[in-house]
Coordinates of C-alpha atoms in Angstrom, one line a residue:
M1 CA 0.0 0.0 0.0
N2 CA 1.2 3.5 -0.9
N3 CA 1.3 5.5 2.4
K4 CA 2.3 8.8 0.8
G5 CA -0.1 11.7 0.5
T6 CA -3.5 12.1 2.1
S7 CA -6.7 10.1 2.0
L8 CA -9.9 11.8 1.1
L9 CA -13.1 10.3 2.6
W10 CA -16.2 11.5 0.6
F11 CA -19.4 11.4 2.6
R12 CA -22.7 11.1 0.8
A13 CA -25.7 9.2 2.4
D14 CA -23.6 7.8 5.2
L15 CA -23.4 10.5 7.8
R16 CA -21.9 8.6 10.7
T17 CA -18.6 7.5 12.2
V18 CA -19.9 4.3 13.7
D19 CA -20.0 1.3 11.4
N20 CA -18.9 3.3 8.3
T21 CA -17.0 1.0 6.0
A22 CA -15.4 3.7 3.8
L23 CA -14.3 5.6 6.9
R24 CA -12.8 2.5 8.4
H25 CA -10.8 1.8 5.2
A26 CA -9.6 5.4 5.0
C27 CA -8.4 5.3 8.6
L28 CA -6.6 2.0 8.0
S29 CA -4.7 3.5 5.0
G30 CA -1.9 4.8 7.2
R31 CA -2.3 8.3 5.8
P32 CA -3.8 11.5 7.2
V33 CA -7.5 11.7 6.3
I34 CA -9.6 14.7 5.1
A35 CA -13.4 14.2 4.9
L36 CA -15.6 15.9 2.3
Y37 CA -19.3 16.5 1.9
V38 CA -20.7 18.2 -1.2
A39 CA -24.1 19.8 -1.2
T40 CA -25.7 19.9 -4.7
P41 CA -28.9 22.0 -4.6
M42 CA -29.7 21.8 -8.3
Q43 CA -29.4 18.0 -8.1
W44 CA -31.5 17.9 -5.0
H45 CA -34.1 20.0 -6.8
Q46 CA -34.1 17.5 -9.7
H47 CA -34.4 14.6 -7.3
D48 CA -37.2 16.4 -5.3
V49 CA -35.3 16.2 -2.0
A50 CA -37.5 17.6 0.8
P51 CA -36.4 20.8 2.5
I52 CA -37.0 19.2 5.9
Q53 CA -34.5 16.5 4.9
V54 CA -31.9 19.0 3.8
D55 CA -32.3 20.8 7.2
F56 CA -31.9 17.4 8.9
I57 CA -28.7 16.7 6.9
Q58 CA -27.3 20.1 7.7
R59 CA -27.8 19.6 11.4
R60 CA -26.4 16.1 11.3
L61 CA -23.3 17.4 9.5
L62 CA -22.5 19.7 12.4
V63 CA -22.5 16.7 14.7
L64 CA -20.4 14.6 12.2
Q65 CA -17.9 17.5 11.9
Q66 CA -17.3 17.4 15.7
Q67 CA -17.1 13.5 15.8
L68 CA -14.5 13.5 13.0
R69 CA -12.6 16.2 14.7
E70 CA -12.1 13.8 17.6
L71 CA -10.6 11.4 15.1
N72 CA -8.2 14.2 13.8
I73 CA -10.2 14.3 10.6
P74 CA -11.4 17.7 9.3
L75 CA -14.7 17.8 7.4
L76 CA -14.8 20.1 4.4
I77 CA -18.3 21.1 3.2
F78 CA -18.7 22.6 -0.3
E79 CA -21.7 23.5 -2.4
V80 CA -21.8 23.1 -6.2
G81 CA -24.7 23.1 -8.6
D82 CA -25.1 19.4 -9.4
Y83 CA -23.2 16.2 -9.9
R84 CA -21.5 17.3 -13.0
S85 CA -19.4 19.8 -11.0
I86 CA -18.1 17.3 -8.5
P87 CA -15.2 15.8 -10.6
E88 CA -13.7 19.3 -11.0
L89 CA -14.1 20.0 -7.3
I90 CA -12.5 16.8 -6.3
T91 CA -9.7 17.3 -8.8
K92 CA -8.9 20.7 -7.2
L93 CA -8.9 19.1 -3.7
V94 CA -6.5 16.3 -4.9
Q95 CA -4.1 19.0 -6.1
Q96 CA -4.5 21.2 -3.1
Y97 CA -4.0 18.6 -0.4
Q98 CA -1.8 16.0 -2.2
I99 CA -4.5 13.4 -2.1
S100 CA -3.4 9.9 -3.3
H101 CA -6.5 7.9 -2.4
V102 CA -10.3 8.7 -2.4
F103 CA -12.7 6.5 -0.4
C104 CA -16.5 6.5 -0.5
N105 CA -19.4 4.2 0.1
K106 CA -21.4 3.0 -2.9
Q107 CA -24.7 4.4 -3.9
D108 CA -26.9 2.3 -6.2
E109 CA -29.1 4.8 -8.0
W110 CA -28.5 5.6 -11.7
N111 CA -27.4 9.3 -11.4
E112 CA -25.1 8.5 -8.5
Q113 CA -23.4 5.7 -10.4
Q114 CA -22.9 8.0 -13.4
R115 CA -21.4 10.6 -11.0
D116 CA -19.0 8.1 -9.5
H117 CA -18.0 6.9 -12.9
D118 CA -17.1 10.4 -14.0
V119 CA -15.2 11.0 -10.7
G120 CA -13.3 7.7 -11.2
L121 CA -12.2 8.8 -14.7
A122 CA -10.9 12.1 -13.4
L123 CA -9.0 10.4 -10.6
A124 CA -7.6 7.8 -12.9
N125 CA -6.2 10.5 -15.1
M126 CA -4.4 11.8 -12.1
Q127 CA -3.2 8.4 -11.0
V128 CA -5.2 8.6 -7.8
E129 CA -6.7 5.5 -6.3
F130 CA -10.5 5.4 -6.0
S131 CA -12.1 2.9 -3.7
I132 CA -15.9 2.5 -3.6
V133 CA -17.2 0.0 -1.0
D134 CA -20.6 -1.5 -0.2
D135 CA -22.1 -0.2 3.0
S136 CA -25.8 0.7 2.5
C137 CA -27.2 -2.8 3.2
A138 CA -26.4 -5.5 5.8
I139 CA -25.9 -7.8 2.8
A140 CA -24.4 -6.0 -0.2
P141 CA -26.5 -5.8 -3.4
G142 CA -25.5 -8.6 -5.7
R143 CA -24.8 -11.0 -2.9
V144 CA -28.4 -12.4 -2.7
K145 CA -29.1 -14.3 -6.0
T146 CA -31.3 -17.1 -7.3
K147 CA -29.8 -20.5 -8.1
Q148 CA -29.5 -19.2 -11.7
G149 CA -27.4 -16.3 -10.5
E150 CA -30.1 -13.8 -11.2
P151 CA -31.6 -11.0 -8.9
F152 CA -34.7 -12.0 -7.1
K153 CA -37.9 -10.4 -8.3
V154 CA -40.2 -11.7 -5.5
F155 CA -39.7 -10.8 -1.9
T156 CA -40.4 -14.1 0.0
P157 CA -37.7 -16.2 -1.8
F158 CA -35.4 -13.1 -1.5
R159 CA -35.9 -13.0 2.2
R160 CA -35.3 -16.8 2.5
E161 CA -32.0 -16.5 0.7
W162 CA -31.1 -13.2 2.4
L163 CA -31.4 -15.0 5.8
N164 CA -29.2 -17.9 4.5
V165 CA -26.5 -15.4 3.4
Y166 CA -26.8 -13.5 6.7
H167 CA -26.4 -16.6 8.7
S168 CA -23.3 -17.5 6.8
L169 CA -21.7 -14.0 7.2
L170 CA -23.2 -12.7 10.4
P171 CA -22.1 -9.1 9.7
E172 CA -21.7 -7.0 12.8
A173 CA -21.8 -3.3 13.3
Q174 CA -18.3 -2.0 13.7
P175 CA -17.3 0.8 16.2
A176 CA -15.9 4.1 15.2
P177 CA -12.2 3.9 14.2
Q178 CA -9.3 5.1 16.2
A179 CA -8.0 8.6 15.6
V180 CA -5.6 8.9 12.7
V181 CA -2.3 10.6 12.5
V182 CA -2.2 14.3 12.3
H183 CA -0.4 16.0 9.3
P184 CA 0.5 19.7 9.0
V185 CA -2.2 20.0 6.4
T186 CA -5.0 18.4 8.4
A187 CA -3.8 20.2 11.6
S188 CA -4.2 23.5 9.8
L189 CA -7.7 22.5 8.7
L190 CA -8.7 21.4 12.2
D191 CA -7.5 24.7 13.6
Q192 CA -9.8 26.6 11.3
D193 CA -12.9 25.3 13.2
D194 CA -15.1 26.1 10.3
R195 CA -18.5 24.8 11.3
S196 CA -20.5 26.4 8.5
T197 CA -22.6 24.4 6.1
P198 CA -23.3 26.8 3.2
F199 CA -26.5 25.3 1.8
T200 CA -28.6 27.6 -0.4
Y201 CA -31.4 25.0 -0.8
P202 CA -34.8 25.8 0.9
K203 CA -35.0 24.3 4.4
K204 CA -37.8 23.4 6.8
D205 CA -37.3 22.9 10.5
S206 CA -36.4 19.3 11.4
V207 CA -35.9 20.0 15.1
L208 CA -38.3 17.3 16.2
W209 CA -35.8 14.8 15.1
P210 CA -32.6 14.8 17.2
V211 CA -29.3 14.4 15.4
E212 CA -26.9 13.7 18.2
E213 CA -25.2 10.3 18.3
D214 CA -26.4 9.5 21.9
A215 CA -30.0 10.4 21.0
I216 CA -30.0 8.2 17.9
R217 CA -28.5 5.3 19.8
Q218 CA -31.0 5.7 22.7
R219 CA -33.9 5.7 20.2
L220 CA -32.7 2.4 18.7
E221 CA -32.1 0.9 22.1
A222 CA -35.5 2.0 23.5
F223 CA -37.3 0.6 20.5
C224 CA -35.5 -2.8 20.7
S225 CA -36.0 -3.0 24.5
E226 CA -39.6 -1.5 24.8
K227 CA -41.5 -1.9 21.6
V228 CA -40.2 -4.7 19.4
Q229 CA -42.0 -7.5 21.3
L230 CA -45.4 -6.0 20.3
Y231 CA -44.3 -4.6 17.0
H232 CA -46.3 -7.2 15.0
Q233 CA -49.4 -6.2 16.9
H234 CA -49.0 -2.4 17.0
R235 CA -47.2 -1.4 13.8
D236 CA -50.4 -0.9 11.7
F237 CA -52.2 1.4 14.1
P238 CA -51.1 5.0 13.6
A239 CA -52.6 6.2 16.9
I240 CA -50.2 3.9 18.7
D241 CA -46.5 4.8 19.1
G242 CA -45.5 1.3 17.9
T243 CA -43.0 1.8 15.1
S244 CA -39.3 2.6 15.4
C245 CA -39.3 6.0 13.7
L246 CA -35.7 5.3 12.7
S247 CA -36.2 5.6 8.9
P248 CA -34.9 9.3 8.7
Y249 CA -31.6 8.1 10.2
L250 CA -31.3 5.2 7.9
A251 CA -32.1 7.5 4.9
I252 CA -29.2 9.9 5.5
G253 CA -26.9 7.2 6.9
A254 CA -26.8 8.5 10.4
L255 CA -27.6 4.9 11.3
S256 CA -26.8 1.7 9.4
A257 CA -28.9 -1.4 8.8
R258 CA -26.1 -3.4 10.5
Q259 CA -26.5 -1.3 13.6
C260 CA -30.2 -2.0 13.7
I261 CA -29.9 -5.7 13.2
S262 CA -27.0 -6.0 15.6
M263 CA -29.0 -4.3 18.3
L264 CA -32.0 -6.4 17.5
R265 CA -30.0 -9.6 17.8
S266 CA -28.4 -8.6 21.1
S267 CA -31.9 -8.0 22.5
F268 CA -33.6 -10.9 20.8
P269 CA -31.1 -13.7 19.9
L270 CA -33.9 -15.6 18.0
C271 CA -34.9 -12.6 15.9
L272 CA -33.8 -14.4 12.7
E273 CA -36.5 -17.0 13.3
P274 CA -40.2 -16.4 12.5
S275 CA -41.1 -17.8 16.0
D276 CA -40.0 -14.5 17.6
Q277 CA -42.9 -12.6 16.1
G278 CA -42.2 -9.0 17.1
A279 CA -38.5 -9.0 16.4
F280 CA -38.8 -11.0 13.2
C281 CA -41.6 -8.7 12.0
W282 CA -39.3 -5.7 12.3
L283 CA -36.4 -7.6 10.7
N284 CA -38.8 -8.3 7.9
E285 CA -39.3 -4.6 7.3
L286 CA -35.5 -4.1 7.3
I287 CA -35.2 -6.9 4.7
W288 CA -37.9 -5.2 2.5
R289 CA -35.6 -2.1 2.6
E290 CA -32.7 -4.3 1.4
F291 CA -34.9 -5.9 -1.3
Y292 CA -35.7 -2.5 -2.8
R293 CA -32.1 -1.5 -2.7
H294 CA -31.0 -4.7 -4.4
L295 CA -33.6 -4.1 -7.1
T296 CA -32.4 -0.5 -7.6
E297 CA -28.8 -1.8 -8.1
A298 CA -29.9 -4.6 -10.5
Y299 CA -32.5 -2.7 -12.6
G300 CA -31.3 0.7 -13.7
K301 CA -34.7 1.5 -15.3
L302 CA -36.1 2.0 -11.8
S303 CA -34.0 5.1 -11.4
R304 CA -35.1 6.4 -14.7
N305 CA -38.8 7.0 -14.0
Q306 CA -39.9 3.6 -15.5
P307 CA -42.2 1.0 -14.0
F308 CA -40.8 -2.5 -13.3
H309 CA -43.5 -4.2 -15.4
A310 CA -43.3 -2.6 -18.9
W311 CA -47.0 -3.4 -19.6
T312 CA -48.1 -1.0 -17.0
S313 CA -46.8 1.9 -19.1
K314 CA -49.9 1.3 -21.1
I315 CA -52.2 2.4 -18.3
R316 CA -54.2 5.5 -19.1
W317 CA -53.7 7.5 -16.0
R318 CA -56.2 10.4 -15.4
D319 CA -55.1 14.0 -15.9
A320 CA -56.8 15.3 -12.8
D321 CA -55.0 18.2 -11.3
E322 CA -57.8 19.2 -8.9
D323 CA -58.1 15.7 -7.5
L324 CA -54.3 15.5 -7.1
K325 CA -54.4 18.8 -5.2
C326 CA -57.1 17.5 -2.9
W327 CA -55.0 14.5 -2.2
Q328 CA -51.9 16.5 -1.6
Q329 CA -53.6 18.9 0.8
G330 CA -55.7 16.3 2.7
Q331 CA -59.0 17.4 1.3
T332 CA -60.4 14.2 -0.3
G333 CA -63.3 13.6 2.1
F334 CA -61.8 10.3 3.2
P335 CA -60.7 11.0 6.8
I336 CA -57.9 8.4 7.1
V337 CA -56.4 9.6 3.8
D338 CA -56.7 13.3 4.7
A339 CA -55.3 12.8 8.3
A340 CA -52.3 11.0 6.8
M341 CA -51.6 13.6 4.2
R342 CA -51.9 16.4 6.8
Q343 CA -49.4 14.5 9.0
L344 CA -47.0 14.5 6.2
L345 CA -47.3 18.2 5.5
A346 CA -46.9 19.1 9.2
T347 CA -44.1 16.8 10.2
G348 CA -42.4 15.4 7.1
W349 CA -43.2 11.9 8.2
M350 CA -46.0 9.4 7.7
H351 CA -46.9 6.1 9.4
N352 CA -46.1 3.2 7.1
R353 CA -49.6 1.7 7.0
L354 CA -50.9 5.1 6.0
R355 CA -48.4 5.4 3.2
M356 CA -49.9 2.3 1.7
I357 CA -53.4 3.6 2.1
V358 CA -52.8 7.0 0.5
A359 CA -50.8 5.5 -2.3
S360 CA -53.5 3.0 -3.1
F361 CA -56.1 5.8 -3.0
L362 CA -54.1 8.0 -5.4
T363 CA -53.3 5.3 -7.9
K364 CA -56.5 3.2 -7.7
D365 CA -59.4 5.4 -6.5
L366 CA -58.2 8.5 -8.4
L367 CA -56.3 6.6 -11.1
I368 CA -53.5 9.2 -11.0
D369 CA -50.0 8.2 -12.1
W370 CA -47.9 6.8 -9.2
R371 CA -45.0 9.0 -10.2
A372 CA -47.0 12.1 -9.1
G373 CA -47.3 10.5 -5.6
E374 CA -43.7 9.3 -5.6
Q375 CA -42.6 12.9 -6.3
W376 CA -44.8 14.4 -3.7
F377 CA -43.5 12.0 -1.0
M378 CA -39.9 12.7 -1.9
S379 CA -40.4 16.4 -1.8
H380 CA -41.9 16.3 1.7
L381 CA -40.5 13.2 3.6
I382 CA -37.7 13.6 6.1
D383 CA -36.9 9.9 5.4
G384 CA -37.0 10.3 1.6
D385 CA -35.0 7.3 0.2
F386 CA -35.3 6.6 -3.5
A387 CA -35.3 2.8 -3.3
S388 CA -37.8 2.5 -0.5
N389 CA -40.0 5.3 -1.9
N390 CA -40.0 4.0 -5.5
G391 CA -40.5 0.4 -4.3
G392 CA -43.4 1.4 -2.1
W393 CA -45.2 3.4 -4.7
Q394 CA -44.7 0.7 -7.4
W395 CA -46.0 -1.9 -4.9
A396 CA -49.1 0.1 -4.2
A397 CA -49.7 1.0 -7.9
S398 CA -49.3 -2.6 -9.0
T399 CA -46.5 -1.6 -11.4
G400 CA -43.6 -3.0 -9.5
T401 CA -42.1 -6.4 -8.9
D402 CA -44.0 -8.5 -6.3
A403 CA -46.5 -5.7 -6.1
Q404 CA -50.1 -5.6 -4.8
P405 CA -52.2 -7.4 -7.6
Y406 CA -54.0 -4.7 -9.5
F407 CA -57.4 -6.2 -8.7
R408 CA -56.8 -5.8 -5.0
V409 CA -57.8 -2.3 -4.2
F410 CA -57.7 -0.9 -0.6
N411 CA -61.1 0.4 0.6
P412 CA -60.0 3.6 2.4
T413 CA -63.0 3.7 4.7
L414 CA -62.5 0.1 5.8
Q415 CA -58.8 0.7 6.2
G416 CA -59.6 3.6 8.5
Q417 CA -62.2 1.6 10.5
R418 CA -59.7 -1.3 10.9
F419 CA -56.6 0.6 11.9
D420 CA -58.0 3.7 13.5
P421 CA -61.3 2.3 14.8
T422 CA -62.3 5.2 17.2
G423 CA -60.7 7.9 15.1
D424 CA -58.0 8.9 17.6
F425 CA -55.5 9.5 14.8
I426 CA -58.0 11.2 12.6
R427 CA -58.9 13.7 15.3
I428 CA -55.3 14.7 15.9
W429 CA -54.9 15.9 12.3
I430 CA -58.4 16.8 11.3
K431 CA -59.7 19.3 13.9
E432 CA -62.9 19.8 11.9
L433 CA -64.0 16.3 12.8
K434 CA -63.2 16.4 16.6
D435 CA -66.9 16.4 17.5
V436 CA -68.1 13.8 15.1
P437 CA -69.4 10.6 16.8
N438 CA -67.2 7.5 16.5
K439 CA -69.9 5.8 14.5
Y440 CA -69.4 8.4 11.7
I441 CA -65.7 9.4 12.1
H442 CA -64.8 7.5 8.9
T443 CA -67.9 8.6 7.0
P444 CA -68.7 12.1 8.3
H445 CA -70.8 12.9 5.2
L446 CA -73.4 10.4 6.5
W447 CA -73.7 12.1 9.9
D448 CA -76.8 14.2 10.6
G449 CA -74.5 17.1 11.4
A450 CA -72.5 16.9 8.3
N451 CA -73.7 20.2 7.0
T452 CA -72.1 22.0 10.0
L453 CA -68.7 20.6 9.2
D454 CA -66.0 22.6 7.3
Y455 CA -64.9 19.3 5.7
P456 CA -65.3 18.1 2.1
R457 CA -67.6 15.3 1.0
P458 CA -65.8 12.3 -0.7
I459 CA -64.4 13.4 -4.0
V460 CA -64.9 10.0 -5.5
D461 CA -67.2 7.0 -5.2
H462 CA -64.9 4.2 -4.1
K463 CA -67.0 1.3 -5.5
L464 CA -67.1 2.9 -9.0
A465 CA -63.5 4.0 -8.8
R466 CA -62.4 0.4 -8.0
L467 CA -64.1 -1.0 -11.0
L468 CA -62.7 1.7 -13.3
A469 CA -59.2 1.0 -12.0
I470 CA -59.4 -2.7 -12.5
E471 CA -60.8 -2.2 -16.0
S472 CA -58.0 0.3 -16.8
F473 CA -55.3 -2.2 -15.8
K474 CA -57.0 -5.0 -17.7
Q475 CA -57.1 -2.9 -20.9
A476 CA -53.4 -1.9 -20.4
K477 CA -52.4 -5.6 -20.1
A478 CA -54.4 -6.6 -23.1
L479 CA -53.0 -3.7 -25.2
A480 CA -49.4 -4.7 -24.2
Q481 CA -50.0 -8.3 -25.2
E482 CA -51.4 -7.2 -28.6
N483 CA -48.1 -5.4 -29.2
I484 CA -45.9 -8.4 -28.4

């Protein structure tokens, strides 16, 4: 190994020092280390990154900067327009700080892979080593294959093989590395104490989500010790605080999947077995996250605005701007849908069961293109993550692999009655309905006092909409088969 020069660690969606593979490799290089984060507001705009997530990232970077300082690693934060400007920036840093090796963790999305390809070419021309390592999943994309060596397209067999691979590898979360040697260059940067993060992107306050390391760890520990056992019973009820609420930390890489699973295994040694219902149920959700990331790596079209099943591109989605706006603002007349959408607008987060309900409503009841919902979610979610968001939307819209069959359409009223039976969650977010009797909380338009409510009547007849959606999917499938 060439120990001359400086190592550059390029942070992206991995904002942590604990269990960070690229950081560990950089610290083992025997060289001084400089860390880098590049804000790309134009790219964020193209990718519909939520202002609340950008604020979350900015706050987390201040914590990360201090953590790295304790490892003798300065964190430089730059802002450029988009990914196309990054090769030039890194080239300048290589020259300025005598960098001989660049480390980073892999990202699987199409634009990110193209960016890394361009950076790799620029570094190769300068004879600088470039190491990209897998870190976003507990089991790296490409490691879980069918017997024919192909990526899995169905979740259940993927999970079965994922568990087999996990048992054979038993990957454990690694502690933060030891402090690295100090060099005059890094010492000078550390002395500057520059804690600024010059983001020009719009931001929305994310203060409800702590970013300090101890707070994140305590949230994970508390969930595993206090809630996991009943997770399988409570996770679908939005009025119950029964989910982990760790998705924002996973999305920006403040927490790793390995950390989550390691903590789960330490609390519930049998969590890899279905018999441990609560723990295995949460593990199952983490494996879904891995499944969607593996799909993103294997099928580049998913990152290019395309459905997994080509025939679904024949669906004639409705051009219904007013209905879309009603959905976005929580004014559909279906209380569980509206409460969920208002929760998203107010907090930047939405309960997972509700994400399925509102996605089904948009794509099946309103027959509006799933990509409009995918975009709205990404532009508002603090836990916006391309693979999970795209996978969830394509599942709900019946356009994705192993998706909800198109003829199964959620009834939003029945979903509300089942998962928020007394309307506790609805009343939190729809103040107009606070005095509606429980009997009518899911159908307030049928209540005798409906005329006194400042709340819309249902904008669609679910029974008719369901039949229209099924027929539209049938026609699309028939049309695609005719063109074969």
